[in-house]
Backbone as a ProteinNet text record, in pm:
[ID]
protein_1_A
[PRIMARY]
NHGETLSMKGLILNSLGKKEEALESIRNGIKNNMTSHVVWHVYGLYQRSERKYDEAIKAYKKALQCEKDSLTILRDLSLLQIQMRDLEGYKETRHQLFNLKPGQRQS
[TERTIARY]
74.4	16.9	109.6	171	300.9	192.8	172.1	88.2	143	310.6	314.6	292.6	318	303.8	165.6	83.3	-82.3	-116.5	-45.2	-99.7	-52	86.4	126.5	48.3	-27.6	-89.5	-230.7	-268.6	-385	-370.7	-262.1	-206.7	-219.4	-177.2	-156.6	-300.7	-365.6	-518.5	-613.8	-572.7	-624.1	-588.3	-469.8	-434.2	-489.4	-545.2	-599.3	-775.3	-807.2	-936.9	-1021.2	-961.1	-1050.3	-1053	-1111.5	-1125.7	-1167	-1258.8	-1329.3	-1204.3	-1162.5	-1046.9	-914.2	-889.7	-794.6	-778.4	-929.8	-939.2	-933.3	-978.6	-983.2	-827.7	-769	-642.3	-534.4	-569.4	-497	-553.1	-666.5	-698.7	-652.3	-653.9	-587.6	-462.1	-371.1	-223.8	-228.2	-311.6	-300.5	-316.2	-425.7	-462.3	-335.3	-277.4	-140.9	-1.2	-30.7	78	34.2	-19.8	-50	54.4	170.6	304.7	394.4	339.6	433.7	382.2	478.4	426.3	388.8	460.3	409.5	277.5	216.6	57.2	-16.9	13.8	-42	-50.1	78.9	79.2	43.5	17.3	-70.1	-197.6	-273.6	-399.9	-432.2	-328.6	-357.6	-343.6	-248.4	-249.1	-413.5	-452.1	-575.5	-698.6	-680.1	-772.8	-780.8	-643.7	-621.6	-667.5	-663.3	-673	-871.4	-934.5	-1066.2	-1122.7	-1043.8	-1077	-1137.1	-1082.6	-1134.5	-1011.6	-983.4	-878.9	-843.7	-921.9	-927.4	-888.5	-905.5	-906.1	-760.2	-691.5	-556.4	-475	-526.5	-469.4	-408	-547.6	-529.4	-421	-445.1	-347.1	-197.7	-200	-29.1	2.7	-85.8	-28.4	-11.4	-102.9	-64.7	101.9	106.2	243.9	337.4	325	465.8	447.6	363.8	376.1	482.3	463	539.4	655.2	706.6	823.9	815.8	832.6	827.7	946	1057.6	1131.2	1140	1012.2	990.5	975.7	1078.7	1049.4	938.2	936.3	820.4	666.6	664.5	529.3	501.9	642.6	600.2	546.3	616.3	602.3	452.2	389.2	271.5	170.5	221.4	111.2	108.4	213.2	223	137.5	162.2	63.1	-52.2	-95.6	-280.6	-310.4	-188.5	-225.8	-262.8	-158.6	-207.2	-310.4	-357.7	-475	-596.7	-617.6	-685.4	-720.4	-613.8	-578.4	-542.2	-518.4	-480.2	-337.8	-330.8	-191.2	-98.5	-154	-73.7	-37.6	-100.7	-44	73	37.1	169.8	252.6	265.5	379.2	445.6	405.2	472.1	534.7	456.4	520.8	631.1	620.6	756.5	834	837.1	949.1	999.3	916.2	984.4	1070.7	1048.7	1100.2	1236.8	1228	1311.3	1438.2	1415.1	1483	1562.2	1450.6	1558.5	1655.6	1609.6	1712.7	1736.6	1809.7	1798.1	1853.9	1976.4	2014.2	1960.9	1825.6	1744.1	1662	1664.1	1570.8	1410	1343.5	1274	1196.4	1271.8	1259	1204.7
-121	-2.2	108.6	131.3	242.2	356.4	459.9	568.8	627.9	649.7	678.5	565.3	438.1	331.7	303.2	320.9	364.5	446.4	565.5	668.5	646	585.5	576.5	423.4	353.5	232.3	321.7	400.7	502.5	566.4	624.9	682	577.3	487.1	392.7	311.8	326	265.1	374.9	490.8	594.2	595.1	585	591.2	462.5	358.9	269.3	247.6	389.3	427.8	366.6	295.1	261.3	365	458.1	592.7	574.5	511	483.5	405.7	321.8	219.3	340.2	400.7	473.6	598.1	647.5	754.6	669.4	568.9	500.9	442	431.8	378.4	502.9	639	759.2	823.3	794.6	834.3	747.5	623	552	581.8	613.1	665.1	787.5	883.8	1010	1005.2	904.6	858.2	802.3	733	619	750.4	838.2	895.1	1081.9	1153.2	1303.2	1393.6	1342.7	1456.2	1431	1340	1328.9	1404.7	1487.1	1542.8	1464.3	1351	1265.3	1249.9	1233.2	1169.9	1274.8	1375.8	1512.7	1552.3	1531.6	1562.9	1477.3	1359.4	1242.4	1280.3	1319.8	1353.4	1462	1559.3	1667.8	1629.3	1550.6	1492.7	1393.7	1347.5	1282.3	1367.6	1461.4	1604.7	1663.5	1671.2	1752.3	1648	1513.6	1416.8	1456.7	1471	1476.9	1602.7	1693.5	1857.8	1912.2	1892.2	1938.6	2035.4	2134.1	2227.4	2261.7	2354.1	2433.3	2313.6	2207.2	2088.1	2049.9	2031.2	2013.3	2108.6	2245.9	2347.6	2321.2	2326.7	2297.4	2188.9	2065.4	1967.4	1962.3	2056.4	2085.5	2202.5	2294.7	2360.1	2273.2	2179.6	2126.7	2017.1	1980.4	1904.6	2003.9	2122.2	2230.8	2255.5	2241.1	2248.6	2133.8	2035.2	1923.3	1935.3	1975.8	1949.9	2108	2196.6	2380.8	2377.6	2298	2323.6	2233.6	2155.6	2085	2128.6	2111.5	2188.2	2138.8	1989.3	1943.4	1971.6	1991.3	2028.1	2194.2	2259.1	2434.9	2406.3	2345.8	2360	2323	2179.9	2179.5	2282	2326.8	2421.9	2545.7	2612	2736.6	2714.5	2584.4	2540.4	2533.3	2511	2483.2	2674.9	2732.2	2852.6	2965.5	2921.3	3008.2	2968.4	2802.3	2781.9	2825.2	2844.8	2908.5	3058.3	3111.6	3281	3334.9	3264.1	3299.2	3362.3	3467	3561.4	3578.5	3622.3	3649.7	3550.8	3453.2	3297.4	3247.2	3247.8	3205.3	3308.1	3434.8	3516.8	3475.3	3446.6	3423.1	3242	3175.8	3033.5	3023.8	3087.7	3134.4	3172.9	3271.9	3344.4	3278.5	3174.7	3072.7	2992	2950.3	2835.9	2904.4	3046.8	3128	3129.9	3155.3	3150.5	3029.2	2914.5	2799	2760.5	2770.2	2760.9	2865.9	2945	3084.9	3057.9	2964	2934.9	2870.2	2799.9	2712.1	2783.9	2756.6	2832.4	2789.3	2697.3	2659.3	2733.3	2817	2902.5	3033.4
-3.2	-1.5	-4.9	-100.4	-112.8	-172.8	-130.7	-172.8	-318.3	-362.9	-474.4	-599.7	-547.5	-632.6	-656.2	-568.5	-586.1	-704.9	-671.4	-782.3	-917.7	-905.7	-1048.1	-1102	-1072.1	-1090.2	-1158	-1044.9	-1103.9	-1255.9	-1255.5	-1390.8	-1503.6	-1481.9	-1602.6	-1621.1	-1494.8	-1521.8	-1604.2	-1574.6	-1663	-1808.7	-1851.4	-1969.6	-2061.8	-1976.4	-2022.1	-2039.3	-1977.8	-2005	-1878.5	-1775.3	-1649.5	-1558.2	-1615.9	-1521.6	-1370.2	-1363.3	-1203	-1131.3	-1180.4	-1095.9	-1086.4	-1168.6	-1161.1	-1058.8	-1055.8	-973.5	-821.9	-811	-675.9	-648.2	-717.4	-694.7	-646.7	-709.6	-700.1	-561.1	-553.7	-396.3	-279.1	-311.3	-199.6	-192.7	-317.6	-274.8	-199.8	-239.9	-142.4	5.6	41.8	149	237	180.7	204.5	224.7	172.3	180.5	117.8	202	186.6	163.3	212.4	198.9	69.4	-0.2	-124.6	-254	-300.1	-411.4	-518.4	-557.5	-654.5	-662.3	-547	-547.5	-591.5	-545.3	-572.9	-700.1	-768.3	-930.6	-1006.9	-977.8	-1046.1	-1026.8	-923.1	-908.6	-996.4	-995.5	-1100.4	-1258.8	-1288	-1440.9	-1447.8	-1349.8	-1371.8	-1424.4	-1308.6	-1316.6	-1445.2	-1501.4	-1636.2	-1728.2	-1723.9	-1854.4	-1819.5	-1729.7	-1723.2	-1722.2	-1781.6	-1817.1	-1686.6	-1566.2	-1456.2	-1417.6	-1480.4	-1471.4	-1366.2	-1294.5	-1165.1	-1062.5	-1051.3	-980.9	-1010.9	-1118.5	-1145.9	-1081.8	-1107.4	-1025.3	-936.6	-829.4	-687.8	-640.8	-733.8	-703.9	-730	-821.3	-854.6	-754.3	-703.6	-600.5	-474.8	-439.1	-330.3	-316.9	-458	-485.6	-455.4	-501.1	-490.4	-321.7	-246.4	-89.8	-57.2	-122.7	-68.8	-137.7	-251	-315.5	-405.7	-349.8	-405.8	-541.1	-543.8	-637.7	-753.6	-784.1	-875.4	-1039.5	-1122.3	-1227.2	-1323.1	-1320	-1385.4	-1339.2	-1208.2	-1176.8	-1209.7	-1159.3	-1207.7	-1364.8	-1451	-1631.9	-1609.7	-1549.7	-1582.1	-1505.2	-1430.6	-1380.1	-1458	-1483.8	-1598.5	-1719	-1785.6	-1901	-1865.4	-1761.4	-1695.4	-1704.1	-1635.1	-1566.9	-1711.3	-1802.6	-1933.4	-2022	-2017.8	-2075.2	-2004.5	-1882.2	-1821.8	-1798.7	-1880.1	-1877.4	-1743.1	-1623.1	-1531.5	-1537.1	-1619.8	-1639.3	-1520.9	-1403.6	-1296.5	-1237.9	-1214.5	-1153.5	-1245.8	-1381.4	-1505.4	-1490.4	-1455.9	-1463.1	-1349.8	-1200.7	-1082.5	-1106.9	-1190.1	-1205.2	-1267.8	-1382.6	-1481.2	-1426.9	-1332.2	-1269.5	-1166.5	-1108.3	-1026.3	-1113	-1220.1	-1282.6	-1357.2	-1389.2	-1410.8	-1322.1	-1196.2	-1062.5	-1043.2	-1078.3	-1025.4	-1148.8	-1269.3	-1359.1	-1504.3	-1430	-1528.6	-1669.3	-1677.7	-1779.9	-1898.4	-1829.4	-1934.3	-2037.9	-2161.4	-2252.3	-2225.8	-2139.4	-2126.1	-2022.4	-1931.5	-1834.4	-1869.6
[MASK]
+++++++++++++++++++++++++++++++++++++++++++++++++++++++++++++++++++++++++++++++++++++++++++++++++++++++++++

């Protein structure tokens, strides 16, 4: 019952089209390890796949509370913020990315 493993199982189930099973597995993963950035990031990915963008953004922000310097989560968050036209949030997130990796072109 490892939280991150259950969440990743949910991500795989989601890609296979087994939405209900996927959500159950992801939620079990969160219950088993609420402080892991991986479980919250996976939950955000699931919500994004369901087009629940506000929920996905909340999950990404929760993941960043657990792991504030994750480039992958910051990138995913910034893409959703620009898609949702949250320009102020996008600017802040991109600024964080730039401060973490100023030499990277993607920043």
